[in-house]
Short mmCIF file of C-alpha atoms in Angstrom, two decimals:
data_model
loop_
_atom_site.label_atom_id
_atom_site.label_comp_id
_atom_site.label_asym_id
_atom_site.label_seq_id
_atom_site.Cartn_x
_atom_site.Cartn_y
_atom_site.Cartn_z
CA THR W 75 -1.72 66.74 34.07
CA SER W 76 0.80 66.76 31.25
CA ASN W 77 3.04 64.37 33.18
CA THR W 78 0.09 62.07 33.83
CA GLU W 79 -0.86 62.07 30.17
CA LEU W 80 2.74 61.35 29.17
CA ALA W 81 2.93 58.47 31.65
CA GLU W 82 -0.34 57.03 30.37
CA ALA W 83 0.84 57.37 26.76
CA ALA W 84 4.13 55.67 27.63
CA GLU W 85 2.29 52.87 29.44
CA SER W 86 -0.06 52.42 26.49
CA ALA W 87 2.91 52.31 24.12
CA ASN W 88 4.65 49.72 26.31
CA GLN W 89 1.52 47.57 26.42
CA ALA W 90 1.15 47.82 22.62
CA ARG W 91 4.81 46.88 22.19
CA GLU W 92 4.42 43.90 24.54
CA ARG W 93 1.31 42.76 22.69
CA ALA W 94 3.11 43.05 19.37
CA GLU W 95 6.10 41.11 20.70
CA HIS W 96 3.80 38.44 22.14
CA GLU W 97 1.93 38.12 18.84
CA ALA W 98 5.20 37.98 16.89
CA HIS W 99 6.51 35.29 19.25
CA GLY W 100 3.27 33.36 18.82
CA ARG W 101 3.52 33.55 15.03
CA GLN W 102 7.13 32.38 15.15
CA ARG W 103 6.17 29.50 17.43
CA ASN W 104 3.26 28.50 15.20
CA ALA W 105 5.49 28.70 12.13
CA ALA W 106 8.09 26.50 13.85
CA LEU W 107 5.40 23.98 14.82
CA LEU W 108 4.06 23.96 11.27
CA ASP W 109 7.55 23.41 9.85
CA ALA W 110 8.15 20.58 12.31
CA ALA W 111 4.84 18.97 11.38
CA LEU W 112 5.65 19.19 7.67
CA VAL W 113 9.11 17.70 8.14
CA SER W 114 7.99 14.80 10.33
CA SER W 115 4.75 14.00 8.47
CA PRO W 116 4.68 10.57 6.77
CA ILE W 117 2.31 12.08 4.21
CA GLY W 118 3.97 13.88 1.33
CA LEU W 119 3.01 17.57 1.35
CA SER W 120 3.85 20.10 -1.34
CA LEU W 121 2.79 23.70 -2.03
CA LEU W 122 2.62 24.93 -5.63
CA ASP W 123 1.82 28.35 -7.07
CA THR W 124 -0.76 28.90 -9.79
CA ASP W 125 1.87 28.14 -12.46
CA LEU W 126 2.41 24.75 -10.78
CA ARG W 127 5.87 25.73 -9.54
CA TYR W 128 6.97 24.26 -6.25
CA ILE W 129 7.00 26.66 -3.31
CA SER W 130 7.85 24.10 -0.65
CA VAL W 131 7.89 20.32 -0.17
CA ASN W 132 8.52 18.09 2.82
CA PRO W 133 10.92 15.09 3.01
CA ALA W 134 8.13 12.60 2.29
CA ILE W 135 7.63 14.18 -1.16
CA ALA W 136 11.40 14.14 -1.69
CA ALA W 137 11.40 10.39 -1.01
CA ILE W 138 8.76 9.92 -3.71
CA THR W 139 10.43 12.06 -6.36
CA GLY W 140 14.05 11.21 -5.50
CA LEU W 141 15.08 14.88 -5.26
CA ALA W 142 16.09 16.89 -2.19
CA PRO W 143 13.35 19.22 -0.88
CA GLU W 144 15.27 22.35 -1.82
CA ALA W 145 15.78 21.06 -5.36
CA HIS W 146 12.03 21.38 -5.98
CA VAL W 147 11.70 25.08 -5.14
CA GLY W 148 11.04 27.25 -8.20
CA ARG W 149 10.77 24.28 -10.56
CA THR W 150 7.55 23.16 -12.17
CA LEU W 151 5.92 19.80 -11.69
CA ARG W 152 6.85 19.08 -15.31
CA ASP W 153 10.53 19.79 -14.55
CA VAL W 154 10.61 17.51 -11.53
CA ASN W 155 8.43 14.61 -12.69
CA PRO W 156 7.40 14.75 -16.38
CA ALA W 157 5.53 11.44 -16.26
CA LEU W 158 3.44 12.48 -13.26
CA SER W 159 2.87 15.91 -14.80
CA ARG W 160 1.40 14.35 -17.94
CA ASP W 161 -1.08 12.40 -15.83
CA ILE W 162 -2.32 15.09 -13.47
CA GLU W 163 -1.30 18.55 -14.78
CA ALA W 164 -4.69 19.13 -16.42
CA GLN W 165 -6.47 18.16 -13.19
CA LEU W 166 -4.26 20.47 -11.11
CA ARG W 167 -4.98 23.38 -13.43
CA GLN W 168 -8.67 22.58 -13.13
CA VAL W 169 -8.40 22.99 -9.35
CA VAL W 170 -6.73 26.39 -9.85
CA GLU W 171 -9.48 27.50 -12.22
CA THR W 172 -12.53 26.11 -10.42
CA ASP W 173 -11.38 26.13 -6.76
CA GLU W 174 -12.83 22.60 -6.50
CA PRO W 175 -10.55 20.14 -4.63
CA ILE W 176 -9.67 16.67 -5.87
CA GLN W 177 -9.84 13.88 -3.31
CA ASN W 178 -8.48 10.32 -3.26
CA LEU W 179 -6.92 10.38 -6.72
CA GLU W 180 -5.07 7.08 -7.21
CA MET W 181 -1.79 7.11 -9.12
CA VAL W 182 0.66 4.37 -10.08
CA ARG W 183 4.19 5.61 -10.64
CA PRO W 184 7.64 4.05 -11.16
CA GLY W 185 10.14 4.67 -8.37
CA PRO W 186 12.71 7.50 -8.50
CA ARG W 187 15.35 5.03 -9.78
CA PRO W 188 15.01 2.49 -12.60
CA GLU W 189 15.58 -0.42 -10.24
CA ALA W 190 13.04 0.86 -7.70
CA ARG W 191 9.67 -0.82 -7.31
CA ILE W 192 6.39 0.54 -8.61
CA ARG W 193 4.80 2.97 -6.15
CA TYR W 194 1.11 3.54 -5.49
CA LEU W 195 0.06 7.05 -4.46
CA LEU W 196 -3.18 8.53 -3.17
CA LEU W 197 -3.43 12.28 -3.90
CA ASN W 198 -5.59 15.01 -2.41
CA VAL W 199 -5.38 18.47 -3.98
CA TYR W 200 -6.78 21.66 -2.42
CA PRO W 201 -6.70 25.32 -3.50
CA MET W 202 -4.78 27.72 -1.22
CA LYS W 203 -6.55 31.05 -0.74
CA SER W 204 -5.67 34.41 0.75
CA GLU W 205 -7.86 36.12 3.35
CA ALA W 206 -9.44 38.07 0.48
CA GLY W 207 -10.38 34.80 -1.25
CA GLU W 208 -7.76 34.96 -3.99
CA THR W 209 -6.35 31.59 -5.12
CA LEU W 210 -2.62 31.64 -4.38
CA GLY W 211 -1.79 28.09 -5.43
CA LEU W 212 -2.34 24.47 -4.52
CA ALA W 213 -1.65 22.20 -1.56
CA VAL W 214 -1.03 18.60 -2.58
CA ALA W 215 -1.05 15.73 -0.07
CA ALA W 216 0.43 12.47 -1.40
CA LEU W 217 0.14 9.26 0.61
CA ASP W 218 2.42 6.41 -0.45
CA THR W 219 0.18 3.32 -0.24
CA THR W 220 2.70 0.92 -1.80
CA GLU W 221 3.20 -1.25 1.30
CA GLN W 222 -0.54 -1.41 1.97
CA ARG W 223 -1.20 -2.45 -1.63
CA GLU W 224 1.51 -5.11 -1.49
CA LEU W 225 0.14 -6.47 1.79
CA LEU W 226 -3.33 -6.56 0.26
CA GLU W 227 -2.00 -8.46 -2.77
CA GLN W 228 -0.24 -10.92 -0.45
CA PHE W 229 -3.51 -11.39 1.45
CA HIS W 230 -5.40 -12.08 -1.78
CA HIS W 231 -2.67 -14.52 -2.83
CA ALA W 232 -2.96 -16.30 0.52
CA GLN W 233 -6.73 -16.51 0.04
CA LYS W 234 -6.22 -18.12 -3.37
CA LEU W 235 -3.76 -20.63 -1.91
CA GLU W 236 -6.23 -21.45 0.84
CA ALA W 237 -8.97 -22.04 -1.74
CA VAL W 238 -6.62 -24.31 -3.71
CA GLY W 239 -5.81 -26.17 -0.50
CA ARG W 240 -9.49 -26.74 0.24
CA LEU W 241 -10.02 -27.97 -3.32
CA ALA W 242 -7.03 -30.32 -3.04
CA ALA W 243 -8.36 -31.65 0.28
CA GLY W 244 -11.74 -32.38 -1.25
CA ILE W 245 -10.20 -34.14 -4.25
CA ALA W 246 -7.82 -36.12 -2.03
CA HIS W 247 -10.67 -37.20 0.23
CA ASP W 248 -12.82 -38.42 -2.69
CA PHE W 249 -9.80 -40.04 -4.34
CA ASN W 250 -8.98 -41.87 -1.12
CA ASN W 251 -12.53 -43.22 -0.95
CA LEU W 252 -12.15 -44.63 -4.47
CA LEU W 253 -8.82 -46.20 -3.54
CA THR W 254 -10.42 -47.83 -0.52
CA VAL W 255 -12.93 -49.51 -2.83
CA ILE W 256 -10.13 -50.69 -5.18
CA ARG W 257 -8.06 -52.11 -2.32
CA SER W 258 -11.11 -53.85 -0.81
CA TYR W 259 -11.97 -55.59 -4.08
CA CYS W 260 -8.31 -56.58 -4.54
CA ASP W 261 -8.31 -58.09 -1.05
CA LEU W 262 -11.51 -60.02 -1.76
CA ALA W 263 -10.12 -61.29 -5.06
CA LEU W 264 -6.85 -62.38 -3.47
CA LEU W 265 -8.72 -64.28 -0.74
CA GLU W 266 -10.45 -66.38 -3.41
CA MET W 267 -7.28 -67.03 -5.45
CA ALA W 268 -4.67 -69.67 -4.66
CA ASP W 269 -1.00 -68.88 -4.73
CA GLY W 270 0.28 -69.05 -8.30
CA ALA W 271 -3.20 -68.65 -9.81
CA ALA W 272 -3.40 -66.87 -13.11
CA GLY W 273 -3.82 -63.13 -12.66
CA ARG W 274 -2.91 -63.14 -8.98
CA ASP W 275 0.37 -61.26 -9.49
CA GLU W 276 -1.44 -58.60 -11.49
CA ILE W 277 -4.00 -58.08 -8.71
CA VAL W 278 -1.16 -57.83 -6.19
CA GLN W 279 0.43 -55.08 -8.31
CA ILE W 280 -2.91 -53.27 -8.50
CA ARG W 281 -3.15 -53.49 -4.69
CA LEU W 282 0.39 -52.08 -4.28
CA ALA W 283 -0.33 -49.25 -6.72
CA ALA W 284 -3.47 -48.40 -4.75
CA GLU W 285 -1.39 -48.30 -1.56
CA ARG W 286 1.09 -45.88 -3.15
CA ALA W 287 -1.77 -43.73 -4.43
CA ALA W 288 -3.31 -43.70 -0.95
CA ALA W 289 0.02 -42.49 0.51
CA LEU W 290 0.07 -39.69 -2.06
CA SER W 291 -3.51 -38.79 -1.14
CA CYS W 292 -2.49 -38.56 2.52
CA GLN W 293 0.31 -36.17 1.61
CA MET W 294 -2.16 -33.97 -0.29
CA LEU W 295 -4.45 -33.89 2.74
CA ALA W 296 -1.54 -33.03 5.04
CA MET W 297 -0.47 -30.19 2.73
CA SER W 298 -4.00 -28.76 2.62
CA ARG W 299 -4.07 -28.79 6.44
CA LYS W 300 -0.62 -27.11 6.59
CA GLN W 301 0.88 -30.07 8.42
CA ALA W 302 4.59 -30.78 8.32
CA ILE W 303 5.45 -33.23 5.55
CA ILE W 304 8.40 -35.59 5.70
CA PRO W 305 9.32 -36.48 2.10
CA ARG W 306 9.72 -40.19 1.41
CA PRO W 307 9.66 -42.31 -1.75
CA LEU W 308 6.31 -43.84 -2.71
CA ALA W 309 7.79 -46.72 -4.70
#
């Protein structure tokens, strides 16, 4: 009986050890997956304690701030980015105190170098809690929306150019109608005037000017329709 009990105790201990090893391996695997996700994420992710000191950041945050990920650890937001800290430190502290997240906070920041372009960021801030419900710090997700904003601005600019093109087409069309009237009256007048008659040369010049204006009107219409234009002198 004693041997049986010892064998059962040893088997139970082995099973407990195997379970513990399996759970430890699972935690290590999950931690490795989480680290890989943080490193490869295009969204900037940073963890801060309740004093707003960096615990960890991923490479996407480093690209925004211009500092290596390890250079953030232990430093405050104010140490790393004073300008950004002035804008959002009070809001971050409010999240710590109230446990209420902040979503879709838009920020406009200069790049990490003086010659870098302006960057547009979209921030989401969430409190990090322990199993007991204690607030341990903050998780900050920062999405760099600079390229999307620039593409949107280019789209709006293209829309404005298209509107200008439509306006130019309308003006050119109406202008061409007026020129047609001028040329028709010039033709009628010239038909009734003999060569060398007084005023005939002036009417001829008016007719030529109307022709040049009509050519210019055609170029405006071609430009509004995005047709290829071959430059040529009008006079």
